[in-house]
Coordinates of C-alpha atoms and ligand atoms in Angstrom, one line a residue:
X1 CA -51.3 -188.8 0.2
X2 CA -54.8 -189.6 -0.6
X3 CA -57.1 -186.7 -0.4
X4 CA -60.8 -186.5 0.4
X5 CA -63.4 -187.8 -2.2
X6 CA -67.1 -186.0 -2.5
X7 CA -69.8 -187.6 -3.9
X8 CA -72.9 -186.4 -5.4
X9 CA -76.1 -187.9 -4.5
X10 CA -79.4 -187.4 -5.7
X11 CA -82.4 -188.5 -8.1
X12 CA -82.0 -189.0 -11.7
X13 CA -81.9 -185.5 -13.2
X14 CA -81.1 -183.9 -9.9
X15 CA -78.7 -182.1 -11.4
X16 CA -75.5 -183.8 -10.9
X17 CA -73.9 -184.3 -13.2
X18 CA -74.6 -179.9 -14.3
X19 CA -73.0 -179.3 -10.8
X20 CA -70.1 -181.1 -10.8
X21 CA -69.2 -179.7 -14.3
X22 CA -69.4 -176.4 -12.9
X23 CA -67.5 -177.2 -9.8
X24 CA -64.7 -179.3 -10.8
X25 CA -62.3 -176.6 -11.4
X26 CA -62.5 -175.0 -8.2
X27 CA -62.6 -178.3 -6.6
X28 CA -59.7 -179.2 -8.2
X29 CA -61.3 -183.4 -7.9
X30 CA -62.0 -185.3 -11.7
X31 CA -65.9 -185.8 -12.6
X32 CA -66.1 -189.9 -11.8
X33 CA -69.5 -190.6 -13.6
X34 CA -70.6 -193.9 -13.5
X35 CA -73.3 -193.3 -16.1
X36 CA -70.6 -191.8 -18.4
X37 CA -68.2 -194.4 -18.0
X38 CA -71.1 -197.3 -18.6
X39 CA -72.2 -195.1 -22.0
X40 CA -68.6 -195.4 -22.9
X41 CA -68.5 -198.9 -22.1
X42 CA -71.8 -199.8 -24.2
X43 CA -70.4 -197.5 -27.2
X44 CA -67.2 -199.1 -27.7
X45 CA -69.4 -202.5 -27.2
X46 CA -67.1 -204.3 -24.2
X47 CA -68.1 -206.9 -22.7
X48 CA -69.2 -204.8 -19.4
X49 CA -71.4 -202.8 -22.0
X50 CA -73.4 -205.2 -23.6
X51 CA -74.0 -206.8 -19.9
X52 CA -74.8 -202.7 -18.7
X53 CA -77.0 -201.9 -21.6
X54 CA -80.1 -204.2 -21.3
X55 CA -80.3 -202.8 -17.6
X56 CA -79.6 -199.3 -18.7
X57 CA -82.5 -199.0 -21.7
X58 CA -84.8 -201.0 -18.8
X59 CA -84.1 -198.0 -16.7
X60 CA -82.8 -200.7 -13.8
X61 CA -79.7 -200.5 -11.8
X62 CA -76.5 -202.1 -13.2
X63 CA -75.4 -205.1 -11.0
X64 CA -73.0 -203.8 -8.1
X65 CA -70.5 -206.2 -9.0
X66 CA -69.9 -205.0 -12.3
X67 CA -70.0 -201.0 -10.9
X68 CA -67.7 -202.0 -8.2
X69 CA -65.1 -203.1 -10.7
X70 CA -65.2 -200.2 -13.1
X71 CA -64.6 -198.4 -10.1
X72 CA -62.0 -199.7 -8.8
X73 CA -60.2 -199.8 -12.3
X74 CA -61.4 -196.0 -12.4
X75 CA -59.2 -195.0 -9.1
X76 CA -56.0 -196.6 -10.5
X77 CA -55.5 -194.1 -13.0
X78 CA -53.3 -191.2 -11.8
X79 CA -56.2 -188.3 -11.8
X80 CA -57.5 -190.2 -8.9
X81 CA -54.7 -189.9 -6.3
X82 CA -56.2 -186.4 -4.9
X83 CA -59.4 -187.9 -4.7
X84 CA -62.5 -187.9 -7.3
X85 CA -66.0 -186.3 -7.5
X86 CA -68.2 -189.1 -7.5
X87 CA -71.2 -188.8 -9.6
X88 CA -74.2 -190.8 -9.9
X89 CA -71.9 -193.8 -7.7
X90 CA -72.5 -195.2 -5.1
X91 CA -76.2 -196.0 -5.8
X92 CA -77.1 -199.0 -3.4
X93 CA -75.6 -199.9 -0.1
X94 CA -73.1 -203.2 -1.0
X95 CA -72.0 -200.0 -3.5
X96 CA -71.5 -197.8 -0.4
X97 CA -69.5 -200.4 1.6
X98 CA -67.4 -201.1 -1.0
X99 CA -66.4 -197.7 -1.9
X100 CA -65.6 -197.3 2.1
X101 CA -63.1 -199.7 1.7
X102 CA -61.4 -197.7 -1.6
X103 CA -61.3 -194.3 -0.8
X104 CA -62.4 -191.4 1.6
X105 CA -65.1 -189.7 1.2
X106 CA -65.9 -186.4 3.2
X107 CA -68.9 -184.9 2.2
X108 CA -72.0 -186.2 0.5
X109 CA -73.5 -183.7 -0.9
X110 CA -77.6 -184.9 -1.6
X111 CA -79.2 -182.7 -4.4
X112 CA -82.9 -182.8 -3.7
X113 CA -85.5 -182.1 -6.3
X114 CA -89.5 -183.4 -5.9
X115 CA -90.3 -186.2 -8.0
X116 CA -93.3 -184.2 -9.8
X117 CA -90.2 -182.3 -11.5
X118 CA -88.1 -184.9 -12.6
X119 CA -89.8 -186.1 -16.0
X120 CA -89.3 -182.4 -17.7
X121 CA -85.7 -182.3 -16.7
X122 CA -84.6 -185.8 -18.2
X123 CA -87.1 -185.0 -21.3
X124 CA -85.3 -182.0 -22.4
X125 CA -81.9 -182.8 -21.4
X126 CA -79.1 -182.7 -24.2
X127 CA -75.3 -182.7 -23.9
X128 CA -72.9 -181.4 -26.2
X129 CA -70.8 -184.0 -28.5
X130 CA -67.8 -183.3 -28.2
X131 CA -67.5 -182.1 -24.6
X132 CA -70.1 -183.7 -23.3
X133 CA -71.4 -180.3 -21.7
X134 CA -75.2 -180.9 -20.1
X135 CA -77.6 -178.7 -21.6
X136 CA -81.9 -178.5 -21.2
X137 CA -84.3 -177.6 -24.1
X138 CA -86.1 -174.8 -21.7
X139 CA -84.7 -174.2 -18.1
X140 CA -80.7 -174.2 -19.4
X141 CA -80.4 -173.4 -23.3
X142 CA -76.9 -173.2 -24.9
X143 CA -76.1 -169.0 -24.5
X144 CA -76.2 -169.2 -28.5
X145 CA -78.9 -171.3 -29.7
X146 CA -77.7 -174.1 -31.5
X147 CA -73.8 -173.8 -30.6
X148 CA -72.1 -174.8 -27.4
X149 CA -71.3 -172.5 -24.8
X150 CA -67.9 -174.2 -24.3
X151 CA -66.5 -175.6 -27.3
X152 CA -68.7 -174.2 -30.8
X153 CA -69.6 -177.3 -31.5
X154 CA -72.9 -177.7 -33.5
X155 CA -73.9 -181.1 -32.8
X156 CA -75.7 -182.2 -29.4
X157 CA -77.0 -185.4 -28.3
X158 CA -79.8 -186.9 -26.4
X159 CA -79.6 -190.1 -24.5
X160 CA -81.7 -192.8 -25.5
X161 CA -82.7 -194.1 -21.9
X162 CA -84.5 -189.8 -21.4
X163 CA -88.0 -190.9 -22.1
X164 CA -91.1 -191.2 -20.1
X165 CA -91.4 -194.9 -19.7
X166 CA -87.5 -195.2 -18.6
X167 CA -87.7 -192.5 -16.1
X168 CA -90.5 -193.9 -14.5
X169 CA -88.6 -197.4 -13.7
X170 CA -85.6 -194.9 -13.0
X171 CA -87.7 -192.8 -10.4
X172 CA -88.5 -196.1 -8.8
X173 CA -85.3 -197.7 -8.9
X174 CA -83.8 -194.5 -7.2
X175 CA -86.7 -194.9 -4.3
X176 CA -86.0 -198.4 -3.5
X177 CA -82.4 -198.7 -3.8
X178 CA -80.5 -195.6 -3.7
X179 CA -82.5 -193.4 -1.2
X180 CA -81.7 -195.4 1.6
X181 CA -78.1 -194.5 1.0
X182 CA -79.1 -190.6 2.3
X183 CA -80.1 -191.7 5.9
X184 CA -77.1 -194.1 5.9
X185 CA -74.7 -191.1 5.0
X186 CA -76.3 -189.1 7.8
X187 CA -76.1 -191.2 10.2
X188 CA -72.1 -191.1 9.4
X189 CA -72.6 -187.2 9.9
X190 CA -71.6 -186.3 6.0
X191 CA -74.7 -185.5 4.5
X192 CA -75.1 -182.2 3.2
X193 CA -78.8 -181.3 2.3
X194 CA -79.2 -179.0 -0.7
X195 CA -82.2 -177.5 -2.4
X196 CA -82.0 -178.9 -5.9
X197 CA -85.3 -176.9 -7.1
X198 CA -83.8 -173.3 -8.1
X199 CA -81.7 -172.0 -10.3
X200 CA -78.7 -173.5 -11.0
X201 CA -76.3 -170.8 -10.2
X202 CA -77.8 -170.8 -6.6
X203 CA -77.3 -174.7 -6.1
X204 CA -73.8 -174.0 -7.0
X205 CA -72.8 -171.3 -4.8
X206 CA -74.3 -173.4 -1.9
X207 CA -72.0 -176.5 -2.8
X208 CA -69.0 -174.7 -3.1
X209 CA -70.4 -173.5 0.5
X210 CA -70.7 -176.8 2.0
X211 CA -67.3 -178.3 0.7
X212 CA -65.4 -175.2 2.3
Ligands
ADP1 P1 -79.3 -190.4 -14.3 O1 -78.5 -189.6 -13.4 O2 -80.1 -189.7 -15.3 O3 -80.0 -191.6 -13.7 P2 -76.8 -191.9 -15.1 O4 -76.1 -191.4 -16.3 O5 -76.2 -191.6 -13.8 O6 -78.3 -191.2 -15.3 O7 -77.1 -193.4 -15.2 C1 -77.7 -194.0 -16.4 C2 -77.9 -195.5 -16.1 O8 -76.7 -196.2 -15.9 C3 -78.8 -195.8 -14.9 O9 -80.2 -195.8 -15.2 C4 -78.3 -197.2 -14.5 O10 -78.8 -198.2 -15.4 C5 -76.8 -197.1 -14.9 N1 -76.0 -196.7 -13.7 C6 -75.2 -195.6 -13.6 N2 -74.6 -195.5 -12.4 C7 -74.9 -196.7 -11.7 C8 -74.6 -197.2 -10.5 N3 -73.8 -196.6 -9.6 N4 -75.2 -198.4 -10.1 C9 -76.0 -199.1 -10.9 N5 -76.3 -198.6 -12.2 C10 -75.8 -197.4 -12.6
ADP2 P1 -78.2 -185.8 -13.3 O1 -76.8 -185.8 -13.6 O2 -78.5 -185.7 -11.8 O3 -79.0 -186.9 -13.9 P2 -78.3 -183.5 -15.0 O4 -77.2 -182.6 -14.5 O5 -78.0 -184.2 -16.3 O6 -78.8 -184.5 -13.9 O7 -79.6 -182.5 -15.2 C1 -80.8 -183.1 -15.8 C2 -81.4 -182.0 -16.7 O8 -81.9 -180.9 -15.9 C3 -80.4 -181.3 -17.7 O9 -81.1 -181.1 -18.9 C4 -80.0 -180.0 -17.0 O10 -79.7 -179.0 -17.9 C5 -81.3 -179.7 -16.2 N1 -81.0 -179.0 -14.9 C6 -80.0 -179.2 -14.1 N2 -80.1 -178.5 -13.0 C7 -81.2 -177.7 -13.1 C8 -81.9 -176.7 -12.3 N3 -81.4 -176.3 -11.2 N4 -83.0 -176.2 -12.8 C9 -83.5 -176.6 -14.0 N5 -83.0 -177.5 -14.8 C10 -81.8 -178.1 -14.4
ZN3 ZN1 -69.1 -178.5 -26.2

């Protein structure tokens, strides 16, 4: 039996892919990031990377076609059968359709955050190495500086696309093409609103809210 999908839906450096790590166990649904998966793709240099990358460090939107496909391949694999937590997909309408025709989605759950706050998040944002855990240099600092909070690990990472002039492209990309999906999910009566602009903890408690 195919269970209900969620996805998460919001502005680069909503806060995402922060929520779903923290509400995947009581969810019991697998994180399904496209952005992850694409990163993986362009680090183990496939062919769908090096096609993904030049739109990625442009800060433009991967063609649907080749999304679509990862996607699909994505819900094969046996985590998928009780359904996924989509994260950062769909991202444009054709994506939308598509994934109507794939799986069952019950609740879209739309982080929002003003544009005016979006640059510092993506600046300071880091993730652990090894598990991959989302950190930020000032608003959400490892518990002990310098070691992660869920592994020990000493190394981080920052992604090469956080800058100024990507985000800027990314804002704009996300306006244009993605926004529009929000209105089309509420018109199908699943959108769930949440105020993306307070602490994280909060934004957390009201998801777990809305998905029960
Ligand atoms: P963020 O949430 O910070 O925008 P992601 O990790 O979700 O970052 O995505 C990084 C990049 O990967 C995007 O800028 C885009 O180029 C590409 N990408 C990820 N998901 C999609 C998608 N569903 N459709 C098209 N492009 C995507
Ligand atoms: P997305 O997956 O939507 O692109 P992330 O979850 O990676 O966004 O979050 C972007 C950055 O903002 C990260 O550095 C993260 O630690 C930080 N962040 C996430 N949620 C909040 C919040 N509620 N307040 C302040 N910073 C946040
Ligand atoms: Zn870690």
């Amino acid at each position: 039996m195919a269970m209900d999908s969620i996805v998460l839906f919001g502005p680069p450096g909503a806060g995402k892919g922060t929520q779903a790590q923290r509400i995947t166990e009581s969810t019991g649904l697998p994180q399904v990031s496209t952005g992850d998966m694409l990163r993986a793709a362009v680090g183990s240099g496939t062919a769908v990377g090096l096609e993904a990358k030049r739109y990625m460090d442009a800060g433009k939107l991967v063609p649907d076609n080749v999304i679509i496909q990862l996607i699909i391949e994505r819900l094969k694999k046996d985590d998928a059968k009780g359904g996924v937590m989509f994260d950062g997909f769909p991202r444009t309408i054709p994506q939308a359709e598509a994934l109507s025709q794939i799986a069952y989605v019950s609740h879209v759950i739309s982080i929002n955050v003003p544009d005016a706050k979006i640059v510092e998040r993506i600046c300071g944002r880091f993730t652990c190495k090894t598990c991959g855990f989302v950190y930020h240099e000032v608003f959400n600092p490892p518990l002990v500086i310098g070691s992660c909070d869920h592994c020990n690990e000493t190394d981080f990472k920052k992604r090469a696309d956080d800058n100024e002039d990507t985000v800027i492209s990314r804002l704009e990309a996300y306006h244009n093409q993605t926004s529009p999906l929000a209105e089309w999910y509420k018109s199908k009566g699943i959108l769930c609103e949440i105020d993306g602009d307070r602490n994280i903890e909060e934004i957390t408690q009201d998801i777990l809210e809305a998905l029960n």
